Amino acid sequence: MGEEEFLSGYDPSAYPAVAVTVDVVALTIRDGRLCVLLVERGEQPFAGRRALPGGFVKEEGLDAAALRELEEETGVSLARVHLEQLKTYGNPGRDPRMRVFSVAYLAFAPSLPEPEAGTDASGAYWVPVEEAAGLAFDHDVILADGLDRARAKLEYTPLATAFAGDDFTIAELRQIYAAVWGEELHAGNFHRKVLSVPGFVESTGETSTRGGERGGPKPKLYRAGDARLLHPALLRPTREDDVR
Amino acid sequence: MGEEEFLSGYDPSAYPAVAVTVDVVALTIRDGRLCVLLVERGEQPFAGRRALPGGFVKEEGLDAAALRELEEETGVSLARVHLEQLKTYGNPGRDPRMRVFSVAYLAFAPSLPEPEAGTDASGAYWVPVEEAAGLAFDHDVILADGLDRARAKLEYTPLATAFAGDDFTIAELRQIYAAVWGEELHAGNFHRKVLSVPGFVESTGETSTRGGERGGPKPKLYRAGDARLLHPALLRPTREDDVR
DNA sequence: GCAATAGTGTCTATAAGACACTATCTT
DNA sequence: AAGATAGTGTCTTATAGACACTATTGC
C-alpha cells in the first residue's frame, strides 16, 4: 500500500495514535569539557532519570520546534546557536506508553550561563558527556549518535567556531577541538593549519587583552570566516579501529 | 511543555491526527547513468505526478518500513541493498490533507531489472536523476538532499561498491563514480588510488571474461573489501562554489 | 630568572594529479 | 593494422606531522 492509498482512505480514529516529538542534543564547552544539556524527568516513566530536552511538535516546522524547545529549556535566546537535524528514532517500544517518533536535533552553543531554575527550564543543567549515561528512553543512543556526528563535523566544517564567542584566539579554538575529540592537538601545527584553510577564520586585527593566562605573549583575535566547508579538511589522527 | 508532560496528559482524540511515512530515494546505475526509482501517483493530490516510493509506517521500525516499501515497489528481494536514513521532513502543509511527517531513506542498489508491472510495483520505474523534476509533495527537495548525501558519501566510504555486482572491475567502479559525480575521472590515477586505500577492494584472483568491450586487456576482478571508511578519502575535485 | 605560551621555520613522509608509457585485447 | 583499454612508472606539488626555535608574557 502506497502513501497515497493510505492517506486517501484515512480515518484518524481507525488507527493507533502516534506522536512526534523533537529531542535536542545540545552541546557546549564549559571549563574545557564537552557538556550536554540534560533535564530531570519529574514523571513516569523514567521519573527522576535524566533525559535530553524535548517535546511535542506543534503547528510548526521541525526546526522551529527544536529551537523553541531549546530556548524554553535554557531560558536563553539562541540567536547564534547552530542547529541541525540528526536522525529520527521510531522503534516500537522506545516509549512504553504509545508509538512515539522522535526527531533528534544536534545543537552547538557557545558557553552559556547555567539554565535558570524556576522557569520552564527548572531542572535543566549542563553535564560533561562522559558522565551522561543512564538516560531515559533511548536517549543514550541518541546522545552517542550526536557525539559521533559532532566529532565528524569538526573535521570538514568550521562548526567548531559555533562553540566559541564572537571572537576567539587560535588556542581557544584548539581547546574546543581537544574537548570534542578528547585528545590534545599539537599547538604549532594546529595554528598554521587553521590559518591556511581559506575562510575558516579571519583576523579581527585586535589582540587579546585577556591573553596569556599562565604567561606567554598576547594572542591575536579571530572571528569565524565565510567558509561552509574546510578545504582541506582538518582530520583527526586516524585510529584503525574506526575504519574496519 | 516537555515531552513527559505532554505524554502523560495525552488524549489521542484531543489532538490533530498526524501520520508518519517513509519515502525512499533509491539510486542505481543503469547504462552509465545515475537513476532514481519513481512511482506514478494514481490519486489526488498530485494524481498523475511522479513521486518517490513510500508509505505508512506500520508496527515496525523505521528501517524495516523503508526496506518493506522498497521491496514492494521493486518486486525484488533486496538482500544486498544499502539502506540508510536520510532526513525527516515535517513542514506543516507539505501534504495538503493532514500533518504528515516523512522519514526519508537513501538506498543504493546494484543494477536491477525494470520493476514488474502488474504487481504492487505497477507504475514504478527507474528515471535518470537529471530527468526527475516536478515530483509530488516536497519530493524534489528530498531527492536533491539524497543526491547531495550520496555524492558526499562516495568520497569517504566504500559505498560505491553497493552499486556494483558481487565482483567488478576497477573500470566499472570508476564509471560508478563518474555517473554519481557527473564528471570523468582519470583512469590511471583512479586505478592506483583505489588499490592503495586499505580495505576498499580485494582481488578475487579472477580475470574478467566479459572484459575489454572495445579492446584492451582483460581486467582483473575485485570484490568489496572490509573497510567501512576510506582512509585516505577519495575526494572530488574541489569546486570553490561548494565551499563558501 | 623561570615557566608557559604564541607564532614561525624546517624537514620528512605521504598523497594527489599530470603525463607518459607498455602490454593486451577487439574490430 | 588501428584504436581502445588495463595497468604501471615517474615527476611535481600540496599537505600533515614531528621537531626546533624565537619572542613575549605572568609569576
Coordinates of N, CA, C and O (backbone and C1' of nucleotides) in Angstrom, one line a residue, chain B residues 186 189 192-193 212-213 215-218 232-233, chain C residues 14-20 23-27:
Chain B
H186 N 40.3 10.4 -14.0 CA 41.5 9.9 -14.7 C 41.7 8.5 -14.4 O 41.8 8.1 -13.2
N189 N 45.1 7.2 -12.6 CA 45.2 7.7 -11.2 C 44.2 7.0 -10.3 O 44.4 6.7 -9.1
R192 N 45.2 3.4 -9.4 CA 46.2 3.3 -8.3 C 45.6 3.7 -7.0 O 45.8 3.1 -6.0
K193 N 44.8 4.7 -7.0 CA 44.2 5.2 -5.8 C 43.3 4.2 -5.1 O 43.4 3.9 -3.9
G212 N 37.2 -5.9 -21.8 CA 37.7 -5.2 -23.0 C 36.6 -5.1 -24.1 O 36.9 -5.5 -25.2
E213 N 35.6 -4.4 -23.7 CA 34.4 -4.3 -24.7 C 34.8 -3.7 -26.0 O 34.3 -4.2 -27.0
G215 N 38.1 -3.4 -26.9 CA 39.5 -3.6 -27.0 C 40.2 -3.4 -25.7 O 39.6 -2.8 -24.7
G216 N 41.4 -3.9 -25.6 CA 42.1 -3.7 -24.3 C 42.2 -5.1 -23.6 O 41.5 -6.0 -23.9
P217 N 43.2 -5.1 -22.7 CA 43.4 -6.4 -22.0 C 42.2 -6.8 -21.1 O 41.4 -5.9 -20.7
K218 N 42.1 -8.0 -20.7 CA 41.0 -8.4 -19.8 C 41.4 -7.9 -18.4 O 42.4 -8.3 -17.9
P232 N 43.2 7.1 3.0 CA 42.6 8.4 2.8 C 41.4 8.4 1.9 O 41.2 7.5 1.2
A233 N 40.6 9.5 2.0 CA 39.4 9.6 1.3 C 39.7 9.8 -0.2 O 40.8 10.2 -0.6
Chain C
dT14 P 55.7 7.2 4.6 O5' 54.4 7.9 4.0 C5' 53.5 8.6 4.9 C4' 52.5 9.4 4.1 C3' 51.9 8.7 3.0 O3' 50.5 8.7 3.2 C1' 52.6 10.8 2.3
dA15 P 49.4 7.9 2.3 O5' 48.9 9.0 1.3 C5' 48.4 10.2 1.9 C4' 48.1 11.2 0.7 C3' 47.4 10.5 -0.5 O3' 46.2 11.2 -0.8 C1' 49.2 11.8 -1.1
dA16 P 45.3 10.7 -2.0 O5' 45.5 11.9 -3.0 C5' 45.3 13.2 -2.6 C4' 45.5 14.2 -3.8 C3' 44.8 13.7 -5.0 O3' 44.3 14.9 -5.6 C1' 47.1 13.8 -5.4
dG17 P 43.3 14.7 -6.9 O5' 44.2 15.1 -8.1 C5' 44.8 16.4 -8.1 C4' 45.8 16.5 -9.2 C3' 45.3 16.0 -10.6 O3' 45.6 16.9 -11.5 C1' 47.3 14.9 -10.1
dA18 P 44.9 16.8 -13.0 O5' 46.2 16.9 -13.9 C5' 47.3 17.8 -13.6 C4' 48.5 17.5 -14.4 C3' 48.2 17.0 -15.8 O3' 49.1 17.7 -16.7 C1' 49.5 15.4 -14.7
dC19 P 48.8 17.6 -18.3 O5' 49.8 16.4 -18.7 C5' 51.1 16.4 -18.2 C4' 51.8 15.1 -18.5 C3' 51.4 14.4 -19.8 O3' 52.5 14.5 -20.7 C1' 51.6 12.9 -18.1
dA20 P 52.5 13.8 -22.2 O5' 53.4 12.5 -21.9 C5' 54.4 12.5 -21.0 C4' 55.0 11.1 -20.8 C3' 55.0 10.3 -22.1 O3' 56.2 9.5 -22.1 C1' 53.8 9.1 -20.3
dA23 P 56.0 -4.0 -23.4 O5' 54.6 -4.7 -23.1 C5' 54.2 -4.9 -21.7 C4' 52.8 -5.4 -21.6 C3' 52.5 -6.4 -22.7 O3' 51.7 -7.4 -22.1 C1' 51.0 -4.6 -22.9
dT24 P 51.4 -8.8 -22.8 O5' 49.8 -8.6 -23.1 C5' 48.9 -8.3 -22.0 C4' 47.6 -8.0 -22.5 C3' 47.0 -8.9 -23.6 O3' 45.7 -9.3 -23.2 C1' 46.8 -6.7 -24.4
dC25 P 45.1 -10.7 -23.6 O5' 44.0 -10.4 -24.6 C5' 42.8 -9.9 -24.0 C4' 42.2 -8.7 -24.9 C3' 41.6 -9.1 -26.2 O3' 40.2 -9.6 -26.0 C1' 42.7 -7.0 -26.3
dT26 P 39.4 -10.2 -27.1 O5' 38.9 -8.9 -27.9 C5' 38.0 -7.9 -27.2 C4' 37.5 -6.9 -28.2 C3' 36.8 -7.5 -29.4 O3' 35.6 -6.6 -29.7 C1' 38.6 -6.2 -30.2
dT27 P 34.5 -7.2 -30.7 O5' 35.0 -6.4 -32.0 C5' 35.0 -5.0 -32.0 C4' 35.6 -4.5 -33.4 C3' 35.1 -5.2 -34.6 O3' 34.4 -4.3 -35.5 C1' 37.4 -5.0 -34.7

